[in-house]
Coordinates of N, CA and C in Angstrom, one line a residue:
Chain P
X149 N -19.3 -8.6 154.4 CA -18.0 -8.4 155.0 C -17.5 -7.0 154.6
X150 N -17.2 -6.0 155.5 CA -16.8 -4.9 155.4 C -15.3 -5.0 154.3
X151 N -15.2 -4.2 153.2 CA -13.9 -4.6 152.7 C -13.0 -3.2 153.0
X152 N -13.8 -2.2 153.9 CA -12.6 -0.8 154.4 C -13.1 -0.7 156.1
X153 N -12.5 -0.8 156.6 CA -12.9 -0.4 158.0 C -11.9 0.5 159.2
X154 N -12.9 1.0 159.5 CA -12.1 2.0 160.4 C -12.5 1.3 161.7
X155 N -12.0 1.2 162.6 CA -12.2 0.4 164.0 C -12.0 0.9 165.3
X156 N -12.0 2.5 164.8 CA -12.0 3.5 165.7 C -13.5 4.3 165.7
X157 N -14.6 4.0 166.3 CA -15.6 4.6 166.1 C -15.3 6.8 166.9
X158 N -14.5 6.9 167.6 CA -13.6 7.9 167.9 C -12.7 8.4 168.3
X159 N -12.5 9.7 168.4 CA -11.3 9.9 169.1 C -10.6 11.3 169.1
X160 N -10.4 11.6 170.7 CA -10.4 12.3 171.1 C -8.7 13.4 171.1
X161 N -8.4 14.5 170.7 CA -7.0 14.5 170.6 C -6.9 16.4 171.2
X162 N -6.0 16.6 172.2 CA -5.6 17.9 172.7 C -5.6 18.9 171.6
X163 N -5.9 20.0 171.4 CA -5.7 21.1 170.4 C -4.0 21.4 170.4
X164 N -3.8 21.3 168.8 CA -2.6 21.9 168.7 C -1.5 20.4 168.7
X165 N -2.1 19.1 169.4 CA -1.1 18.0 169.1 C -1.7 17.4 167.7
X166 N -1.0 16.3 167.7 CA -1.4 15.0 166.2 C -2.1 14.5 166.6
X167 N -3.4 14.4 165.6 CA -4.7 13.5 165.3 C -4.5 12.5 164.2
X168 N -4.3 10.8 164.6 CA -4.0 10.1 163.3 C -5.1 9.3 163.9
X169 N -5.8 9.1 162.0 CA -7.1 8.4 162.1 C -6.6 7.3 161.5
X170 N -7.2 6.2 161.5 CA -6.6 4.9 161.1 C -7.5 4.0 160.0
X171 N -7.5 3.5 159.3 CA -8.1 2.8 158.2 C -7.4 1.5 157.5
X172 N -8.2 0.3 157.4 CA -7.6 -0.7 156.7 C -8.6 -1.4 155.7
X173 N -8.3 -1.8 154.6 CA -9.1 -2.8 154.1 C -8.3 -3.7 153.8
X174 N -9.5 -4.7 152.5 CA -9.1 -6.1 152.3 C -8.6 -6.3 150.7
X175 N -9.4 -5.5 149.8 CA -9.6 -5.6 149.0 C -8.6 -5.6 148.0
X176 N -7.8 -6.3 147.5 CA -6.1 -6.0 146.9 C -7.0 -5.1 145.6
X177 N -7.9 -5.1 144.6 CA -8.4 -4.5 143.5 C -7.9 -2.8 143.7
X178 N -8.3 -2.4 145.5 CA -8.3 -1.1 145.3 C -7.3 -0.4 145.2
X179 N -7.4 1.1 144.4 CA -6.1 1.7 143.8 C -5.7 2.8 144.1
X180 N -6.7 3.2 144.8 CA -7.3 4.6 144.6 C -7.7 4.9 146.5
X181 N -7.1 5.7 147.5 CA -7.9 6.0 148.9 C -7.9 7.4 148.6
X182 N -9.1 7.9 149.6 CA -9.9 9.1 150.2 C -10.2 9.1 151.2
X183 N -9.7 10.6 151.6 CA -10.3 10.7 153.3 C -11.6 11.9 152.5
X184 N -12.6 11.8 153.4 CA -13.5 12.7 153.3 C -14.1 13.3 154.7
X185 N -14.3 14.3 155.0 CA -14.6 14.7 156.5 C -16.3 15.3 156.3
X186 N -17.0 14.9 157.5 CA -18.4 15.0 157.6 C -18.1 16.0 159.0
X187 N -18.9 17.4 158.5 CA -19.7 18.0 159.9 C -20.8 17.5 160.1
X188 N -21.7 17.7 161.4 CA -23.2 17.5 160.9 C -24.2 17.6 160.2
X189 N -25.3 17.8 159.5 CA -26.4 17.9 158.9 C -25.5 18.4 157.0
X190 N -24.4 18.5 157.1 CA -24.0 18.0 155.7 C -23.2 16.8 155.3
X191 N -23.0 16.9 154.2 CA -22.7 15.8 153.3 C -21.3 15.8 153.3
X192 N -20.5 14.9 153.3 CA -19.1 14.5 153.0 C -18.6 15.6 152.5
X193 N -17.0 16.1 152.4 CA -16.5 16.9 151.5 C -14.8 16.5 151.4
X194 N -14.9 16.2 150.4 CA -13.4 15.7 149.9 C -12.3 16.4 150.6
X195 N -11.2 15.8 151.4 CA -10.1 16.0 152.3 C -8.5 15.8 151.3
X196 N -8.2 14.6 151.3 CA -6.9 14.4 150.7 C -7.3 13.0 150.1
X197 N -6.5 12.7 149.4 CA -6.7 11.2 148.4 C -4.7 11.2 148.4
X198 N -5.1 9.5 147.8 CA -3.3 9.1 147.7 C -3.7 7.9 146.4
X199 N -2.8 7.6 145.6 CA -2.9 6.9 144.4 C -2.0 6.0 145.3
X200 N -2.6 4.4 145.1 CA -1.5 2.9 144.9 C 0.0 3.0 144.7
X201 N 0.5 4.0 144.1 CA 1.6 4.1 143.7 C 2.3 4.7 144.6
X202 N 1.8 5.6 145.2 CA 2.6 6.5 146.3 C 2.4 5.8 147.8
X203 N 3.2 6.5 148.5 CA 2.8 6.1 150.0 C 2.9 6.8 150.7
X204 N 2.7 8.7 150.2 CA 2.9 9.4 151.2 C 2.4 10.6 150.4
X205 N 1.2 11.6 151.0 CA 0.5 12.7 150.4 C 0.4 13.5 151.0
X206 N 0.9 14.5 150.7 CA 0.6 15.6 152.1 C -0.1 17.2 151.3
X207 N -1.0 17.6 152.3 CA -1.4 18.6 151.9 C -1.6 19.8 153.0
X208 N -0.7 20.6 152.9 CA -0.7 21.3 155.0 C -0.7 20.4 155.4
X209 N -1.8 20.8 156.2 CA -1.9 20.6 157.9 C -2.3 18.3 157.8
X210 N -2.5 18.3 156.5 CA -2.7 16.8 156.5 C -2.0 16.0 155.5
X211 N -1.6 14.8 156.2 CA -0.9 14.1 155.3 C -1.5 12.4 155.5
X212 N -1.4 11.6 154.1 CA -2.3 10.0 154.4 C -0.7 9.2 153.9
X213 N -1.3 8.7 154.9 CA 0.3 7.4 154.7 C -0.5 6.1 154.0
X214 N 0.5 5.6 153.0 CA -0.4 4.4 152.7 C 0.4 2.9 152.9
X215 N 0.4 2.2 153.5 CA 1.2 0.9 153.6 C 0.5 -0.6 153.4
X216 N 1.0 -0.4 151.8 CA 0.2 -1.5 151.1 C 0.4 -2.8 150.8
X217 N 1.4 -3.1 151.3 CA 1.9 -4.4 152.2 C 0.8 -4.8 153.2
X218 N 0.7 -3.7 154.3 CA -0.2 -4.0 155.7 C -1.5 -3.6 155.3
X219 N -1.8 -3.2 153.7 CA -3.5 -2.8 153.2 C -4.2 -2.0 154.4
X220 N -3.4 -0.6 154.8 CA -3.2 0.2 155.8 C -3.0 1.2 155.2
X221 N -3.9 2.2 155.6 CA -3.6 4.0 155.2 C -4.1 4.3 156.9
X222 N -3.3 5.8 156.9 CA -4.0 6.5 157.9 C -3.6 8.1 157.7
X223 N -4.3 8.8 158.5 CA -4.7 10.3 158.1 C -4.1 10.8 159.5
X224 N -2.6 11.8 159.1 CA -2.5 12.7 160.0 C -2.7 13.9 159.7
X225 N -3.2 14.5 160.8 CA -3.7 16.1 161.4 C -2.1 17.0 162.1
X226 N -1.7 17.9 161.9 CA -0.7 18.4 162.6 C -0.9 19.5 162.2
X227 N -0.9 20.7 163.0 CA -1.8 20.8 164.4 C -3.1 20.7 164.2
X228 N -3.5 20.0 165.1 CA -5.2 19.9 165.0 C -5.2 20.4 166.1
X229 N -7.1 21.3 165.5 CA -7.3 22.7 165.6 C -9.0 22.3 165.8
X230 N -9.3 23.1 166.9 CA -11.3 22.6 167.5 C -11.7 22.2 166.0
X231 N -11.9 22.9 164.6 CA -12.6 23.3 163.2 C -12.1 21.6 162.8
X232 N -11.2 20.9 162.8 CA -11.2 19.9 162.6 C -11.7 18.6 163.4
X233 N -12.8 19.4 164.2 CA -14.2 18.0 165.3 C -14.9 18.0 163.9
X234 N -15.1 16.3 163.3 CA -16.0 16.1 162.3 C -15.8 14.8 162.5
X235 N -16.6 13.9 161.6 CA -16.2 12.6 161.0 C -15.6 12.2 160.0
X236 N -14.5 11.5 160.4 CA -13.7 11.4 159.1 C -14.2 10.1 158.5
X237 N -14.6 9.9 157.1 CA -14.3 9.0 156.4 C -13.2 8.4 155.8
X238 N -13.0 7.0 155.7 CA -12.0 6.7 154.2 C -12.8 6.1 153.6
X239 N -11.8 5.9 152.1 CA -13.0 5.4 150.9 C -12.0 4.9 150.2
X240 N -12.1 3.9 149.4 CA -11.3 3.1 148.6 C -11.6 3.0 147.2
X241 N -11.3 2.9 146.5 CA -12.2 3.5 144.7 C -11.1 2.1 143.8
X242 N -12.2 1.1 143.3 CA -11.7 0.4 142.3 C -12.8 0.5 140.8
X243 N -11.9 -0.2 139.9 CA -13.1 0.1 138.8 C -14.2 -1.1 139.1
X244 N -15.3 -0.9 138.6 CA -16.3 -1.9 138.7 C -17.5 -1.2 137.4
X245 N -17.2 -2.5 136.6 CA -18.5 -1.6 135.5 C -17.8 -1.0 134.1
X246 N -18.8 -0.2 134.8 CA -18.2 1.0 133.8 C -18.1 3.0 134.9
X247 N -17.8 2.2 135.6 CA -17.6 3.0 137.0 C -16.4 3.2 137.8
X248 N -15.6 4.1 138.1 CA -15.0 3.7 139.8 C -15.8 3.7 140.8
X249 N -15.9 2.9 141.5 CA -16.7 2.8 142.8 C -15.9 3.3 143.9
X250 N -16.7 3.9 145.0 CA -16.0 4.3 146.3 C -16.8 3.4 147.4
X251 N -16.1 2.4 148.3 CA -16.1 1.9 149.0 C -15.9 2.7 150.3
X252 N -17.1 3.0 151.2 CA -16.6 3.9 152.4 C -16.1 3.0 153.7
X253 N -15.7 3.2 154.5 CA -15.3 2.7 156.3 C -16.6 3.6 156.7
X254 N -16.8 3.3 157.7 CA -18.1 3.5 158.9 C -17.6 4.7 159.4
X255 N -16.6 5.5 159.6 CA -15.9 6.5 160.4 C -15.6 6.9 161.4
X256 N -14.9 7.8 162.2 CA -14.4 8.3 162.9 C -14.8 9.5 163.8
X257 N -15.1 9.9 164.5 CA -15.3 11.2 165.1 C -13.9 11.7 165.8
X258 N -13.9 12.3 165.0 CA -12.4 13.1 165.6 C -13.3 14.1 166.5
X259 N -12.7 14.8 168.2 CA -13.2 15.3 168.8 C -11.7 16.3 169.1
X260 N -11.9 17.5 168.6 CA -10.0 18.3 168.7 C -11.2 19.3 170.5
X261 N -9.5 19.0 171.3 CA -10.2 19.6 172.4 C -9.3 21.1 172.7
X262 N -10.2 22.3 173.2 CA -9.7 23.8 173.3 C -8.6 23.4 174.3
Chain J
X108 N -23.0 29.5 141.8 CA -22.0 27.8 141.7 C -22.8 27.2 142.9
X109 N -24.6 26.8 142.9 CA -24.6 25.8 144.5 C -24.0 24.9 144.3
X110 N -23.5 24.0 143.2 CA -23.0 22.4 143.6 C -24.0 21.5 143.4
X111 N -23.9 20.8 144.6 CA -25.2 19.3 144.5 C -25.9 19.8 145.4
X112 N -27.2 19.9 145.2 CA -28.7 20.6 145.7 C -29.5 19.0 145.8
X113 N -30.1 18.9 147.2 CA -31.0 17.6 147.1 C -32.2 18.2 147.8
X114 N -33.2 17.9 147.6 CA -34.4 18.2 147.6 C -36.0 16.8 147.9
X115 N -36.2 16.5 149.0 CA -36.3 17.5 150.3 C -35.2 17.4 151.5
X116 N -35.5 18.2 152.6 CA -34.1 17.8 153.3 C -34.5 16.6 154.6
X117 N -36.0 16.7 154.5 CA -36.7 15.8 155.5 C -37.9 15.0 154.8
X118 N -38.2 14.0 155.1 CA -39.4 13.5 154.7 C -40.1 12.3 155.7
X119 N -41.1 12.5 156.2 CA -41.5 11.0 157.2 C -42.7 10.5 155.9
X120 N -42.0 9.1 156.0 CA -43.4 8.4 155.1 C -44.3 7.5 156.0
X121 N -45.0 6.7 155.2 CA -45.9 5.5 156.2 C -45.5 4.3 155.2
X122 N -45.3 3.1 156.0 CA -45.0 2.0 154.7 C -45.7 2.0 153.7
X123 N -45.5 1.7 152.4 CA -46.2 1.1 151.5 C -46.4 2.4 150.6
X124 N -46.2 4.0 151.6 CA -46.3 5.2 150.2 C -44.5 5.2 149.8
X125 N -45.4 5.7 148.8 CA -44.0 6.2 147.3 C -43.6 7.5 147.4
X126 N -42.4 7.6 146.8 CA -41.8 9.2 147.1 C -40.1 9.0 145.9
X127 N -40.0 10.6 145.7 CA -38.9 10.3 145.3 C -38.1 11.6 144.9
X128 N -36.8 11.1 145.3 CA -35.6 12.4 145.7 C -35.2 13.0 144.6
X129 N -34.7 14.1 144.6 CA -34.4 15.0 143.8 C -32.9 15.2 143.9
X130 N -32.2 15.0 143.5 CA -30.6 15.5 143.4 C -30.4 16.1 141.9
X131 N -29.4 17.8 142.1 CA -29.3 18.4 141.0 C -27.9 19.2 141.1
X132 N -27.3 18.9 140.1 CA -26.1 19.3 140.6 C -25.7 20.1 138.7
X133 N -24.9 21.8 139.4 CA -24.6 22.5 138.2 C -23.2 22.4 137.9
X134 N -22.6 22.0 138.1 CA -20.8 21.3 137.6 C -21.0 21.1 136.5
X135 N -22.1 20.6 135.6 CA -21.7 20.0 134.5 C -21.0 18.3 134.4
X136 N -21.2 17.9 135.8 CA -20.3 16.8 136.0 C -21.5 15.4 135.0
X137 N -20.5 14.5 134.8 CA -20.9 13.4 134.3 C -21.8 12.3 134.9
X138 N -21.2 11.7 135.9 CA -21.3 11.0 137.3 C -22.2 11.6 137.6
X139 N -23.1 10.4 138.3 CA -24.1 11.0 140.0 C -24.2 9.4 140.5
X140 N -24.3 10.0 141.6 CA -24.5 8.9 142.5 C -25.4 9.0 143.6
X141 N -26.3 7.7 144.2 CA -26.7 8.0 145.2 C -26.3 6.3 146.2
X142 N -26.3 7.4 147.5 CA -25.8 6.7 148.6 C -26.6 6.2 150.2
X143 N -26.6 5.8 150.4 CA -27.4 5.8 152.0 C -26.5 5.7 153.0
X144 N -27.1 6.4 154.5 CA -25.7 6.2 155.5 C -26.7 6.2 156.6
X145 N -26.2 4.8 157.6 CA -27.3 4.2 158.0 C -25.9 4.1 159.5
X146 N -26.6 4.5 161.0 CA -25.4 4.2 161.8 C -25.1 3.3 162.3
X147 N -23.3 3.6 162.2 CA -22.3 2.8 162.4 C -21.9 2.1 161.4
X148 N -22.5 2.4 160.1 CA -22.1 2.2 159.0 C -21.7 3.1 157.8
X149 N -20.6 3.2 157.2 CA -19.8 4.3 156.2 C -21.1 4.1 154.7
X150 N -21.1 4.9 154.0 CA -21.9 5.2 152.8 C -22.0 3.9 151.9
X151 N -23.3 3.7 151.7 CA -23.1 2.8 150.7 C -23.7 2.7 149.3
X152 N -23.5 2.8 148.1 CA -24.2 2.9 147.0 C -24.9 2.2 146.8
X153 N -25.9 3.3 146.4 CA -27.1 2.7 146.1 C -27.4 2.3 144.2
X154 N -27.4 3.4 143.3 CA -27.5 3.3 142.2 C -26.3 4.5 141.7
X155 N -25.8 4.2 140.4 CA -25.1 5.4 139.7 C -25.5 5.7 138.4
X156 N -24.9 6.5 137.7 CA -25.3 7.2 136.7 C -23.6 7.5 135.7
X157 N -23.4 7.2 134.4 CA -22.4 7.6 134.1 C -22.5 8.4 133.0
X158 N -23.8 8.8 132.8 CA -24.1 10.0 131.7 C -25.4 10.2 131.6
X159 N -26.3 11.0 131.1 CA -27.5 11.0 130.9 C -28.4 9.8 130.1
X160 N -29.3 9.7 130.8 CA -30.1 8.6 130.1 C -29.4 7.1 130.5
X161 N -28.2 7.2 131.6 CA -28.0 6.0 131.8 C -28.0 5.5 133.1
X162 N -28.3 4.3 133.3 CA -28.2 4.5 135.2 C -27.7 2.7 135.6
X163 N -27.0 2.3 136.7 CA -26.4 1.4 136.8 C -26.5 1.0 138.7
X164 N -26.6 -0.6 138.6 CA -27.0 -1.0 140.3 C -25.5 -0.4 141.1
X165 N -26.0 -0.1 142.2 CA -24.9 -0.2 143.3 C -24.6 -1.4 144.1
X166 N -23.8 -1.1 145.1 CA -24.1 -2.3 146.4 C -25.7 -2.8 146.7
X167 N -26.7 -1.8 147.1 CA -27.7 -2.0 147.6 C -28.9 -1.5 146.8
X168 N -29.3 -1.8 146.0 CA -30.2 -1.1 144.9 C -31.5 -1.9 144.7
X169 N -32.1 -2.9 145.9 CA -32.7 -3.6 146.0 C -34.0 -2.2 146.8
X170 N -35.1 -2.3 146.1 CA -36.4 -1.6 146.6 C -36.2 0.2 146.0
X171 N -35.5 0.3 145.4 CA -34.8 1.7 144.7 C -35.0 1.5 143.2
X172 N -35.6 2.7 142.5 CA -35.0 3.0 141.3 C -34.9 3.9 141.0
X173 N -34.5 4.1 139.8 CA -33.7 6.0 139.2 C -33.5 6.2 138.0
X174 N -33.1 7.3 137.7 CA -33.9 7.9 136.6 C -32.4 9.0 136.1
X175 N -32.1 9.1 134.7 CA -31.5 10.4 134.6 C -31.7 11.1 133.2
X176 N -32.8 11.8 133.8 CA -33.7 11.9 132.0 C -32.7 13.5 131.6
X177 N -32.0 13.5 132.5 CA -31.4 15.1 132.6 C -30.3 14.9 133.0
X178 N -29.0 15.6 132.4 CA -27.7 15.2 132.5 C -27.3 16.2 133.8
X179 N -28.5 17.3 134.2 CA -27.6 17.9 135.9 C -28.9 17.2 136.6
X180 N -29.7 16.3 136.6 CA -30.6 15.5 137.8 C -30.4 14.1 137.5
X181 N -30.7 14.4 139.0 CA -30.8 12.3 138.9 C -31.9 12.2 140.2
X182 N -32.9 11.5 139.7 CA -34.1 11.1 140.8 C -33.6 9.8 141.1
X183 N -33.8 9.5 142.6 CA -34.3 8.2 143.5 C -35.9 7.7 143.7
X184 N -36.1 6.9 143.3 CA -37.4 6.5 143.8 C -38.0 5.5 144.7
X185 N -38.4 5.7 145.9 CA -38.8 4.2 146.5 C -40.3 4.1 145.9
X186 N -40.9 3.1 145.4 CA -42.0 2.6 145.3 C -42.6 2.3 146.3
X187 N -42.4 1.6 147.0 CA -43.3 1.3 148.0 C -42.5 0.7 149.7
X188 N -42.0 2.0 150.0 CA -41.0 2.3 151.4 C -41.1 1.4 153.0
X189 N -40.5 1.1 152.9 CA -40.4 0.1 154.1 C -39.5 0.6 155.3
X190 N -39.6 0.4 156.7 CA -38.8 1.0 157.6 C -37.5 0.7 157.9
X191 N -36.7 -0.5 157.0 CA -35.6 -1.1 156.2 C -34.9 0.5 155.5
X192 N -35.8 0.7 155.2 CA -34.9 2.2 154.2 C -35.1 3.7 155.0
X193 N -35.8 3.4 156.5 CA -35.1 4.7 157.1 C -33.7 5.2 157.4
X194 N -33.2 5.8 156.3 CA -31.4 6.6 156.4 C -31.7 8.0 155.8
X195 N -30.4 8.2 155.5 CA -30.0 9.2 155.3 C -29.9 9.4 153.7
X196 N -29.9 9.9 153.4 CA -29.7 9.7 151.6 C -28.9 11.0 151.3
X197 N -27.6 10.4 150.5 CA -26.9 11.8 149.8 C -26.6 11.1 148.4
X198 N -26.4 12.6 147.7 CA -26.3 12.4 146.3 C -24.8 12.8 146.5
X199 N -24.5 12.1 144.9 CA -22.9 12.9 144.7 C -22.6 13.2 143.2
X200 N -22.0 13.7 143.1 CA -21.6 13.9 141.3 C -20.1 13.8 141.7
X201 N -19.7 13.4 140.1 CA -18.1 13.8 139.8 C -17.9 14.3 138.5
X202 N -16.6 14.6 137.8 CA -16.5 14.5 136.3 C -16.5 13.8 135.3
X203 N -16.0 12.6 136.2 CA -15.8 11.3 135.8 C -14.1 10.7 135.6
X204 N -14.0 12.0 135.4 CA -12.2 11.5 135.5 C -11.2 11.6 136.7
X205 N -12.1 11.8 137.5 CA -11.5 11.8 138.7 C -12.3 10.7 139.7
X206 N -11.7 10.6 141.2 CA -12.4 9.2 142.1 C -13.1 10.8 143.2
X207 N -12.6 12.0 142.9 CA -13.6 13.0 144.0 C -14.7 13.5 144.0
X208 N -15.6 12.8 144.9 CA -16.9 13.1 144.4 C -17.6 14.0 145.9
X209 N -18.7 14.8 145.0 CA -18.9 16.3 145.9 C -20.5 15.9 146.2
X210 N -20.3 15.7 147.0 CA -21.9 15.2 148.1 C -22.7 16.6 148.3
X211 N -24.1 16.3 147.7 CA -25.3 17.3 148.6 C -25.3 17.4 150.3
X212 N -26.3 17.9 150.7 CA -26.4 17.9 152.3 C -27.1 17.0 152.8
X213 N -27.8 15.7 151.9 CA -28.7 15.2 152.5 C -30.2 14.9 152.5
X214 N -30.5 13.8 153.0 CA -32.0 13.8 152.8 C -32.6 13.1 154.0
X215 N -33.2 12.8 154.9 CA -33.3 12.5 155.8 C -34.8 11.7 155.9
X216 N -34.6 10.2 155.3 CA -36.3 9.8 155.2 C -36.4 8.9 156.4
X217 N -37.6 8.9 156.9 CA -37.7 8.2 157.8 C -39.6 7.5 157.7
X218 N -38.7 5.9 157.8 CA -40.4 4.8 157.3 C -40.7 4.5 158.1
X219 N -42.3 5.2 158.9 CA -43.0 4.4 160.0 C -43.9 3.0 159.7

């Protein structure tokens, strides 16, 4: 059973409006969310994160809302811009071990149109 | 400063041969990790590492094992590859005191 899921396999948004990516899990342990964005033929690269405690992160052009009641974060873009067509990840980070573990969602294909 | 370097970026095997990945990262970071991303599904751990000489299961660490005889490497090994394990393979490191971890570009095996 998926314990982070994104249920948007994509999506498509005009250049220059708001791109909100959406993400939920189940898992009450987790404390810790990340967005991570994928171009092609590389590897993930860390975007914005938000701690349990907060519910609101902003960094520029992006901000992650987290509503932990509804075990609901999502990722806005304002203005999104062609350079932000990627896949977005989220990820969820609890301890396990002697580890934090990151729990990914399946992701998103943001597609920003000229 | 490359980061996390994985090595090779392609590989086609045949069932039953062995092979095994190279991830190297110069951060100095503590952490490594390796992941698989298989589609329509988000990354999933495979094995980790939380210092040299130590290495620990993931989610999926069934037909895999690893090695971190070196505090900037960490090898993947499949023993004997099955077409179950054609993905994607990325490495990651972190510091350890953080949850941000900095992914290679990839490894792309594929089991006929």
């Amino acid at each position: 059973d998926q314990q982070v899921k994104q249920n948007s396999p994509s999506l498509s948004v005009q250049e220059g409006r708001i791109s909100i990516l959406n993400c939920d899990y189940t898992n009450s342990m987790f404390d810790y969310f990340l967005w991570y964005k994928k171009y092609p033929a590389e590897g993930p690269t860390f975007l914005i994160s938000i701690s349990s405690i907060k519910d609101k992160n902003e960094d520029g052009r992006f901000t992650v809302f987290l509503n932990k009641s509804a075990k609901h974060l999502s990722l806005h873009i304002v203005p999104s811009q062609p350079g932000d067509s990627a896949v977005y990840f989220c990820a969820a980070s609890a301890l396990s071990g002697s580890a934090r573990q990151l729990t990914f969602g399946s992701g998103t294909q943001l597609t920003v149109l000229p | 400063n490359a980061g996390v370097t994985q090595t090779p970026k392609f590989r086609v095997l045949k069932t039953g041969q062995s092979m095994t990945l190279l991830c190297a990262q110069d951060m100095n970071h503590e952490y490594m990790y390796w992941y698989r991303q298989d589609p329509g599904m988000g990354l999933r751990l495979i094995h980790y590492s939380v210092g040299e000489g130590t290495t620990a299961k993931g989610e999926v660490p069934d037909g895999y094992n690893v090695s971190r005889l070196k505090k900037q490497n960490f090898l993947l090994g499949l023993e004997s590859a099955a077409p179950s394990q054609t993905s994607v393979y990325f490495c990651a490191s972190s510091p350890g005191t953080t949850d941000t971890q900095y992914f290679g570009p990839g490894t792309r095996l594929t089991v006929l």
